[in-house]
Short mmCIF file of C-alpha atoms and ligand atoms in Angstrom, two decimals:
data_model
loop_
_atom_site.label_atom_id
_atom_site.label_comp_id
_atom_site.label_asym_id
_atom_site.label_seq_id
_atom_site.Cartn_x
_atom_site.Cartn_y
_atom_site.Cartn_z
CA MET A 21 30.95 52.30 -28.83
CA VAL A 22 28.38 52.17 -31.87
CA ALA A 23 29.01 55.39 -33.42
CA ARG A 24 26.41 57.90 -33.63
CA ASN A 25 27.98 61.06 -35.29
CA ASN A 26 26.51 60.11 -39.15
CA GLU A 27 23.37 60.63 -37.95
CA ARG A 28 21.11 62.10 -41.13
CA THR A 29 17.57 62.35 -39.48
CA SER A 30 15.82 65.84 -41.20
CA MET A 31 12.34 67.43 -40.91
CA VAL A 32 10.61 67.67 -44.34
CA GLY A 33 12.50 71.37 -45.39
CA GLY A 34 11.27 74.21 -47.93
CA GLY A 35 9.29 75.76 -45.59
CA TYR A 36 7.03 72.29 -44.69
CA TYR A 37 8.07 71.73 -40.91
CA ASN A 38 7.97 75.48 -40.33
CA GLN A 39 4.59 75.28 -41.50
CA ASN A 40 3.66 71.91 -39.80
CA SER A 41 4.82 72.35 -36.57
CA SER A 42 2.16 74.15 -34.32
CA LEU A 43 2.82 71.63 -31.07
CA GLN A 44 6.48 71.54 -30.87
CA ALA A 45 6.22 75.56 -31.44
CA LEU A 46 4.29 75.71 -27.92
CA VAL A 47 6.91 73.96 -26.14
CA ALA A 48 9.64 75.82 -27.89
CA GLU A 49 8.14 78.78 -26.92
CA GLU A 50 7.69 77.78 -22.56
CA CYS A 51 11.34 76.46 -23.11
CA GLY A 52 12.63 79.80 -24.23
CA GLY A 53 10.13 81.53 -20.90
CA LEU A 54 12.26 78.77 -18.61
CA VAL A 55 15.14 81.43 -19.00
CA SER A 56 15.55 84.45 -16.36
CA PRO A 57 17.09 87.73 -16.26
CA ASP A 58 19.70 86.57 -13.37
CA GLU A 59 20.48 83.84 -15.46
CA CYS A 60 22.29 85.80 -18.57
CA GLN A 61 24.21 88.42 -17.25
CA GLY A 62 27.18 89.66 -19.20
CA GLY A 63 28.30 91.42 -22.99
CA SER A 64 28.62 88.76 -24.53
CA ILE A 65 26.10 85.55 -24.29
CA THR A 66 26.13 82.41 -26.44
CA LEU A 67 22.75 80.70 -27.07
CA ALA A 68 23.06 76.90 -28.81
CA ASP A 69 20.19 75.46 -30.24
CA TYR A 70 20.56 71.84 -30.71
CA GLY A 71 18.27 70.27 -33.30
CA CYS A 72 16.81 73.15 -34.77
CA SER A 73 15.36 72.32 -37.77
CA GLU A 74 13.78 75.16 -40.27
CA GLY A 75 14.16 77.51 -37.39
CA SER A 76 9.95 79.22 -36.70
CA ASN A 77 10.08 77.40 -33.69
CA SER A 78 13.86 77.83 -32.60
CA VAL A 79 13.59 81.57 -33.36
CA LEU A 80 9.86 81.56 -31.12
CA MET A 81 12.10 80.34 -28.26
CA LEU A 82 15.22 82.52 -28.60
CA ARG A 83 12.94 85.71 -28.28
CA ARG A 84 11.75 84.71 -25.21
CA ALA A 85 15.10 83.62 -23.76
CA ILE A 86 16.68 87.03 -25.64
CA GLU A 87 14.38 89.32 -23.84
CA SER A 88 16.17 88.13 -20.28
CA CYS A 89 19.32 89.30 -21.66
CA PRO A 90 20.65 92.67 -20.82
CA GLU A 91 19.79 95.03 -23.79
CA ASP A 92 23.44 96.24 -24.61
CA ALA A 93 24.46 92.56 -25.03
CA SER A 94 25.82 91.11 -28.06
CA ILE A 95 24.31 87.36 -28.67
CA THR A 96 25.79 84.73 -30.65
CA ILE A 97 23.87 81.99 -31.63
CA VAL A 98 24.66 78.59 -32.99
CA PHE A 99 21.85 77.26 -34.34
CA ASN A 100 22.76 73.19 -35.06
CA ASP A 101 20.64 70.50 -36.97
CA THR A 102 22.17 67.42 -38.74
CA PRO A 103 24.07 67.87 -42.63
CA ALA A 104 20.70 67.18 -44.06
CA ASN A 105 18.69 69.83 -42.58
CA ASP A 106 17.79 72.46 -45.11
CA TYR A 107 19.59 75.59 -44.18
CA ASN A 108 18.47 77.62 -47.04
CA SER A 109 15.17 77.41 -45.69
CA LEU A 110 16.90 77.93 -41.89
CA SER A 111 18.60 81.28 -43.48
CA ALA A 112 15.64 82.48 -44.62
CA THR A 113 13.55 81.68 -41.73
CA MET A 114 16.28 83.14 -39.31
CA ASP A 115 16.53 86.44 -41.76
CA ARG A 116 12.86 87.11 -41.65
CA LEU A 117 11.71 86.55 -37.86
CA LEU A 118 15.50 87.04 -35.76
CA ARG A 119 16.12 90.29 -37.84
CA GLU A 120 12.99 92.19 -38.63
CA PRO A 121 12.00 92.75 -34.71
CA ASP A 122 15.61 94.18 -34.59
CA LYS A 123 14.11 97.69 -34.77
CA LYS A 124 12.38 96.80 -31.36
CA ASN A 125 15.46 95.15 -30.16
CA PRO A 126 18.78 96.87 -29.44
CA ARG A 127 20.69 93.77 -28.60
CA LYS A 128 22.89 92.92 -31.52
CA ILE A 129 22.53 89.27 -32.83
CA TYR A 130 24.86 87.02 -34.71
CA PRO A 131 23.51 83.76 -35.95
CA LEU A 132 26.00 81.12 -36.66
CA MET A 133 25.06 77.63 -38.34
CA ALA A 134 26.47 73.89 -36.91
CA PRO A 135 25.76 71.43 -39.29
CA GLN A 136 26.71 68.18 -37.75
CA SER A 137 25.12 65.59 -35.87
CA TYR A 138 24.51 66.88 -31.83
CA TYR A 139 26.12 63.57 -30.91
CA GLN A 140 29.70 65.15 -32.07
CA GLN A 141 31.15 68.12 -30.48
CA VAL A 142 29.45 71.56 -32.69
CA VAL A 143 31.49 74.42 -31.08
CA PRO A 144 34.57 74.30 -28.73
CA ASP A 145 35.28 73.50 -25.36
CA ASP A 146 33.55 76.19 -23.02
CA PHE A 147 31.35 77.86 -25.70
CA VAL A 148 27.40 78.41 -24.84
CA ASP A 149 26.16 80.34 -22.01
CA ILE A 150 22.75 78.34 -22.44
CA GLY A 151 21.91 75.59 -24.90
CA PHE A 152 18.49 74.47 -25.82
CA SER A 153 17.26 71.16 -27.21
CA THR A 154 13.47 71.04 -28.38
CA ALA A 155 11.04 68.07 -29.52
CA SER A 156 14.81 66.19 -30.30
CA LEU A 157 16.05 64.47 -28.07
CA HIS A 158 13.47 61.30 -28.66
CA TRP A 159 14.69 60.41 -32.05
CA ILE A 160 16.73 57.85 -31.48
CA ALA A 161 20.41 57.78 -33.41
CA ARG A 162 19.76 53.69 -34.24
CA LEU A 163 16.02 54.11 -35.51
CA GLN A 164 17.56 56.26 -38.32
CA PRO A 165 17.02 54.31 -41.42
CA ALA A 166 19.55 56.56 -43.09
CA GLY A 167 22.11 56.83 -40.42
CA GLY A 168 23.27 52.73 -41.13
CA ASN A 169 23.75 50.50 -37.80
CA LEU A 170 20.12 50.25 -38.08
CA LEU A 171 18.83 49.03 -34.25
CA PRO A 172 17.78 45.13 -34.21
CA SER A 173 13.94 45.05 -33.91
CA ASP A 174 14.30 42.72 -30.30
CA ALA A 175 17.22 44.81 -28.99
CA ASP A 176 17.00 46.32 -25.59
CA ILE A 177 15.24 50.07 -26.20
CA SER A 178 16.10 51.09 -22.45
CA ALA A 179 19.93 50.92 -22.61
CA GLU A 180 20.10 52.48 -26.30
CA VAL A 181 18.03 55.60 -25.50
CA LEU A 182 20.04 56.11 -22.39
CA ALA A 183 23.27 55.57 -24.67
CA ASP A 184 21.91 58.51 -26.92
CA ILE A 185 21.07 61.31 -23.96
CA LEU A 186 23.75 60.17 -21.95
CA HIS A 187 26.20 60.96 -25.39
CA PHE A 188 23.90 64.36 -25.70
CA LEU A 189 24.61 65.22 -22.53
CA ARG A 190 28.28 64.77 -22.06
CA THR A 191 29.54 66.52 -25.44
CA ARG A 192 27.39 69.68 -24.04
CA TYR A 193 29.26 69.25 -21.12
CA ARG A 194 32.24 70.28 -23.10
CA GLU A 195 30.57 73.07 -24.91
CA LEU A 196 28.77 74.71 -21.63
CA ARG A 197 31.14 77.11 -19.92
CA SER A 198 30.56 76.26 -15.90
CA GLY A 199 27.47 77.29 -14.85
CA GLY A 200 26.04 77.47 -18.13
CA LEU A 201 22.15 76.24 -18.49
CA LEU A 202 21.02 73.66 -20.55
CA LEU A 203 17.28 73.51 -21.11
CA LEU A 204 15.26 70.23 -22.86
CA SER A 205 12.23 69.74 -23.46
CA PHE A 206 11.06 66.04 -25.32
CA PRO A 207 7.48 64.62 -25.66
CA VAL A 208 7.72 61.31 -23.25
CA ASP A 209 5.52 58.02 -22.06
CA GLY A 210 2.06 59.70 -21.20
CA GLU A 211 -1.67 59.28 -21.88
CA LEU A 212 -1.73 62.08 -24.19
CA SER A 213 -0.58 61.07 -27.18
CA LEU A 214 -0.14 60.85 -30.91
CA LYS A 215 -0.68 56.84 -31.04
CA CYS A 216 -4.70 57.20 -31.96
CA ALA A 217 -3.11 58.36 -35.05
CA TYR A 218 -0.53 55.59 -35.66
CA PRO A 219 -2.96 52.89 -37.24
CA SER A 220 -3.78 55.05 -39.77
CA ILE A 221 0.02 55.95 -40.79
CA PHE A 222 0.64 51.87 -41.17
CA GLN A 223 -1.84 51.55 -43.30
CA CYS A 224 -1.16 54.66 -45.63
CA LEU A 225 2.10 53.14 -45.75
CA THR A 226 0.07 49.96 -47.22
CA ASP A 227 -1.55 51.92 -49.40
CA LEU A 228 1.51 53.37 -50.95
CA ALA A 229 2.86 50.03 -51.37
CA VAL A 230 -0.17 48.57 -53.48
CA GLU A 231 0.30 51.65 -55.30
CA LYS A 232 4.01 50.95 -55.64
CA VAL A 233 5.29 54.15 -54.73
CA ILE A 234 7.48 52.36 -51.89
CA SER A 235 8.01 48.53 -51.47
CA LYS A 236 5.82 46.31 -49.73
CA GLU A 237 9.30 45.45 -47.97
CA ALA A 238 9.34 48.72 -47.19
CA ALA A 239 5.92 49.22 -45.56
CA SER A 240 6.15 46.45 -43.13
CA LYS A 241 10.08 47.41 -42.12
CA PHE A 242 9.46 51.31 -41.31
CA ARG A 243 9.24 51.75 -38.01
CA LEU A 244 8.80 54.62 -36.05
CA PRO A 245 12.19 56.67 -35.44
CA PHE A 246 11.20 58.40 -32.22
CA HIS A 247 11.05 56.45 -28.74
CA PHE A 248 8.96 58.47 -25.80
CA ARG A 249 10.92 58.02 -22.30
CA THR A 250 9.60 56.98 -19.14
CA PRO A 251 9.86 58.99 -15.75
CA GLU A 252 12.31 55.66 -14.98
CA GLU A 253 14.49 56.07 -18.17
CA ILE A 254 14.78 60.06 -17.37
CA SER A 255 15.53 59.47 -13.56
CA GLN A 256 18.44 57.13 -14.55
CA ALA A 257 19.98 59.16 -17.09
CA LEU A 258 19.56 62.23 -14.81
CA GLN A 259 21.64 59.95 -12.14
CA ALA A 260 24.13 59.49 -14.63
CA VAL A 261 25.78 62.59 -15.24
CA LYS A 262 24.56 63.64 -11.69
CA GLY A 263 28.42 64.91 -10.95
CA GLU A 264 28.21 66.58 -14.34
CA PHE A 265 24.45 68.73 -14.41
CA GLU A 266 22.83 70.11 -11.41
CA VAL A 267 19.12 69.55 -11.90
CA VAL A 268 17.95 72.94 -11.43
CA GLU A 269 14.05 72.14 -12.74
CA HIS A 270 12.29 68.59 -13.50
CA PHE A 271 8.57 69.20 -15.18
CA ASP A 272 6.29 67.41 -17.19
CA ARG A 273 2.94 69.21 -18.95
CA ASP A 274 0.28 67.53 -21.34
CA VAL A 275 0.52 69.64 -24.46
CA THR A 276 -2.84 69.35 -26.25
CA HIS A 277 -2.12 69.44 -30.40
CA PRO A 278 -3.87 72.71 -31.15
CA ALA A 279 -5.35 71.62 -34.31
CA PHE A 280 -7.21 68.93 -32.31
CA LEU A 281 -8.64 72.12 -29.70
CA GLN A 282 -9.26 74.14 -32.61
CA PHE A 283 -11.55 70.68 -34.50
CA GLN A 284 -13.10 70.06 -30.63
CA SER A 285 -14.41 73.91 -30.48
CA THR A 286 -15.94 73.46 -33.70
CA PHE A 287 -18.63 70.57 -32.67
CA ALA A 288 -18.33 71.05 -28.55
CA ASP A 289 -21.93 72.68 -28.19
CA SER A 290 -23.18 70.69 -31.03
CA PRO A 291 -26.03 68.56 -29.96
CA SER A 292 -25.64 65.41 -32.11
CA GLY A 293 -21.75 65.34 -30.55
CA THR A 294 -20.72 64.80 -34.03
CA PRO A 295 -18.26 67.51 -36.01
CA ASP A 296 -19.27 68.17 -39.38
CA ALA A 297 -17.43 67.73 -42.27
CA LYS A 298 -15.65 70.47 -42.83
CA ALA A 299 -14.08 70.64 -39.98
CA LEU A 300 -13.12 67.44 -39.79
CA ASP A 301 -11.36 67.43 -42.72
CA ALA A 302 -9.03 70.29 -41.89
CA TYR A 303 -8.27 68.15 -38.81
CA CYS A 304 -7.15 65.48 -40.74
CA LYS A 305 -4.84 67.75 -42.98
CA ALA A 306 -3.33 69.20 -39.98
CA ILE A 307 -2.46 65.80 -38.38
CA SER A 308 -0.99 64.18 -41.87
CA GLY A 309 0.80 67.43 -42.48
CA GLY A 310 2.32 67.48 -39.16
CA PHE A 311 3.41 63.86 -39.42
CA THR A 312 5.04 63.96 -42.87
CA ALA A 313 6.71 67.11 -41.62
CA ILE A 314 8.12 65.10 -38.92
CA ILE A 315 8.56 61.48 -40.82
CA GLY A 316 8.39 61.90 -44.23
CA ASN A 317 11.95 61.79 -44.46
CA THR A 318 11.91 58.42 -43.02
CA VAL A 319 9.25 56.92 -45.27
CA VAL A 320 11.51 58.27 -47.96
CA ASP A 321 14.70 56.64 -46.50
CA THR A 322 12.95 53.71 -45.59
CA ALA A 323 11.86 52.96 -49.20
CA ARG A 324 15.90 54.21 -50.15
CA LEU A 325 16.87 51.15 -48.12
CA PHE A 326 14.19 48.96 -48.59
CA ARG A 327 13.87 49.42 -52.49
CA GLY A 328 12.13 45.82 -53.70
CA ALA A 329 12.26 44.52 -56.98
CA SER A 330 9.61 46.55 -58.84
CA SER A 331 11.60 49.43 -61.31
CA SER A 332 8.89 51.96 -60.44
CA THR A 333 9.54 51.86 -56.75
CA GLU A 334 13.29 53.10 -57.53
CA THR A 335 12.10 55.68 -59.52
CA SER A 336 9.61 57.49 -57.09
CA SER A 337 11.46 60.86 -55.81
CA ALA A 338 11.34 61.84 -52.62
CA GLU A 339 9.09 64.20 -53.02
CA GLU A 340 6.44 61.99 -54.84
CA ILE A 341 6.57 59.80 -51.76
CA ARG A 342 6.44 62.77 -49.09
CA SER A 343 3.46 64.09 -51.32
CA ARG A 344 1.19 60.66 -51.95
CA MET A 345 2.26 60.37 -48.26
CA ALA A 346 0.22 63.41 -47.21
CA GLU A 347 -2.89 62.82 -48.83
CA LYS A 348 -2.80 58.99 -48.36
CA LEU A 349 -2.63 59.44 -44.83
CA GLN A 350 -5.26 62.28 -44.25
CA GLN A 351 -7.47 59.73 -46.37
CA ARG A 352 -6.60 56.92 -43.89
CA LEU A 353 -7.24 59.71 -41.05
CA ARG A 354 -10.64 60.60 -42.31
CA LYS A 355 -11.64 57.39 -42.52
CA SER A 356 -11.01 56.13 -39.04
CA ASP A 357 -11.74 57.62 -35.83
CA PHE A 358 -9.15 58.67 -34.45
CA TRP A 359 -11.10 61.98 -34.09
CA ARG A 360 -12.69 60.71 -30.84
CA THR A 361 -9.25 60.51 -28.71
CA SER A 362 -7.14 63.41 -27.45
CA LEU A 363 -4.45 64.16 -29.78
CA GLY A 364 -1.12 65.75 -28.20
CA ASN A 365 1.87 64.65 -25.90
CA LYS A 366 3.58 64.77 -22.40
CA TYR A 367 6.70 66.56 -22.60
CA VAL A 368 9.48 66.68 -19.79
CA PHE A 369 11.04 69.86 -19.59
CA LEU A 370 14.56 69.61 -17.59
CA LYS A 371 16.40 72.79 -16.51
CA LEU A 372 20.25 71.54 -15.76
CA ARG A 373 23.18 73.51 -14.93
CA LYS A 374 26.72 73.01 -15.26
CA ILE A 375 28.70 71.56 -12.60
C1 SAM B 426 10.87 67.57 -34.47
S1 SAM B 426 12.36 68.43 -34.92
C2 SAM B 426 12.20 69.28 -33.70
C3 SAM B 426 12.56 71.05 -34.31
C4 SAM B 426 12.67 72.16 -33.36
N1 SAM B 426 13.52 72.18 -31.91
C5 SAM B 426 11.27 72.45 -32.62
O1 SAM B 426 11.12 72.38 -31.54
O2 SAM B 426 10.38 72.48 -33.51
C6 SAM B 426 13.67 67.41 -34.96
C7 SAM B 426 15.18 68.11 -35.22
O3 SAM B 426 16.17 67.26 -34.44
C8 SAM B 426 17.13 67.23 -35.26
N2 SAM B 426 18.08 66.59 -34.52
C9 SAM B 426 17.76 65.18 -34.88
N3 SAM B 426 18.75 64.12 -34.26
C10 SAM B 426 20.35 65.36 -34.39
C11 SAM B 426 21.41 65.00 -34.34
N4 SAM B 426 21.53 63.85 -34.00
N5 SAM B 426 21.61 65.59 -34.55
C12 SAM B 426 21.29 67.33 -34.59
N6 SAM B 426 20.00 67.60 -34.85
C13 SAM B 426 19.18 66.41 -35.07
C14 SAM B 426 15.82 66.80 -36.56
O4 SAM B 426 16.59 66.25 -38.40
C15 SAM B 426 15.17 67.68 -36.37
O5 SAM B 426 15.17 69.06 -37.48
#
């Protein structure tokens, strides 16, 4: 069996992901709202967020869930991500956002961190009452250049994404108490997507190679590290775990990027139907920041894997690669007509109960 435990995916830290993930924030908040008071009874409740990154969206989601818990409850929260995540930033975010509302929130909160891949067990058996994972399960372990064992480009992706999700679900099955809930949301295949920006991403990588920030080989070998599952791929996974999990809720929702809505509102009433330059600049900056936050480290890892012959590509720091990527991507988006297409994602929402 393929090892997935050494997964080292991470978002760009130092507050960058927190500041550039407004699309994911909408999804996380909705996911937190799917917990009802009758589903979190008792004096001691354990919540876990799998793939929490720097935590601002995680806290938004968990706050919603905590509102449904009894006021005299003690709540333990496990924040999980890979060892490569920025835990200093997560800790600062938790401190700022989780403790701040304590004055109004009478519940005692005990945050814990679990820095391991969620493809392995991260807490003991029967430990978790409600587990969450948002905007993470479309990351495919063997599309991560830092993990080793990269998936060949002609491999059957459907088989791989099924193996990933079953591994995740069966590991969570052990961690959840009987009757415990798993709330999952991740982007799936749909008409509303981020695809209109993809050509600019690949052009930006070519620009980075021309300027010797990364090697030509890295630019040509780069692959997007995620896969948007089809409805069939999701049904197949749920079918495979039907003896372990009951499906309580399963629905899709189109979530338009807030930056697109904001941008569109600036010229909705304009007779010419064209955006003004400032609004377009701001939109390109927001989308470039969002992509750099999520795939900036994948670009760095690809650059490390395919260093190339030029000595300057060997010396580009991670910081330099990410900042030049943000700059070049913004320029490429600005030159393209991606702004004419709605940008966002279809997300699936799943509420599963351990049988
Ligand atoms: C796009 S971020 C989503 C963060 C947050 N849940 C949100 O909704 O904004 C995806 C997160 O999943 C994490 N991740 C990916 N694979 C993982 C794994 N195998 N184990 C733990 N975390 C993982 C990444 O490191 C990243 O922080």
